[in-house]
């Protein structure tokens, strides 16, 4: 068996997706404050936005608060006594005070710290001090202001659109269908990290939606798991453009030689480096228990898939663990990057060691990625270049920018995006 | 707060690393970044060969570890923390990496 046949093949994504073109991609949307103002409403105001995992709020009264700076909003998601998750603006309807000051917890009642209005976990107003002094007042008229919420495979999304274009399942579409059945809900052990870069949010996202950088940026660390002599630039096994989203499937180096601690981690439990690199253990061995959207080519040399959910979430899926990247714009030149790794619950010290080792390796590789982002933003701001020159393997970036354009400039972005994603026959 | 740093019986050879057996990832990372590299390398060289023995001792206890066993587990986790420093970078921090002081670890 020739291990890397599938990766050696020069797949021409431009032939598969002719509507995306091959031309340069303008940099203006990454540095123009006016474009960013349009993105606030035309992109982030119209799409589903990732809130968090449902398992982190399992019980009645569990709540989380998340800031959406790009929408100047804070959203409170709370699980009611009926078990239903609901989303609200974290704003007291009385005078506009921030209702819940913390980030998470469990509550029977949300009580405003300004005048003591109290709200049930389903958002209804329960208690108003000196209620008889208000005018024509009916508590039923003054519940928390709802925000649209929907759930797909335990991923909780909210939307500021009134109403959202589609439900979350339809929004995730074909990509979501291909991932359905992956055991996300069993992976409850979490490692969480965050960084804030002085860079546009798309510069950060784009650094995580191509493998072209891997051979250089990660040459000392994880790069060796996903490139080989046969595939020196870590070309993707497959790239699939969905109308709004995109999946690219990563190559694994069958000749990967682990370091001593990586080898110890392999023996001890789920190890990211091992999962990245162990594809050579036999054709099909990694495929059968995974849904069709994971390792879609059923390659024995598969490492992991990057599933970019429009606009700013990446769900990176391995066999046995996954991680998410969120890129939240704070300003045209500032982005908050949150990373969450998810594993099955740990049962003993050696499993904890292997998971922690995976987390450290991912953390260090993100520091390697992060170093370039502020330099790129500074470079773009200088005006020295007007366009990105993208190669075929950077098609996810090309697609991402075109879908953003569709949302910013089109009143029917779904149709525009569907046209962009049409495959050549 | 206890100042006891004793490791379980049988691991006296690793006792000199016990003050690096910090309980959270954030503390372990800060300790790694503080260096010096030679100390991280020393820990790597001496804890790695003992890893099988460490897990043979700890794993039967599951996740509910007494204090001295938890310390031993944290020492293994410190090996995980310093591994890239030794195996990839030969220095405490990532080469040409983003400022680790601006990287937040939540656990």
PDB file of C-alpha atoms in Angstrom, chain B residues 47 66-67 72 76:
ATOM      1  CA  UNK B  47      10.700  12.024  36.042  1.00  0.00           C
ATOM      2  CA  UNK B  66      -4.627  11.488  49.008  1.00  0.00           C
ATOM      3  CA  UNK B  67      -2.376  14.560  49.304  1.00  0.00           C
ATOM      4  CA  UNK B  72       3.026  12.838  42.620  1.00  0.00           C
ATOM      5  CA  UNK B  76       3.791  13.942  36.273  1.00  0.00           C
TER       6      UNK B  76
END
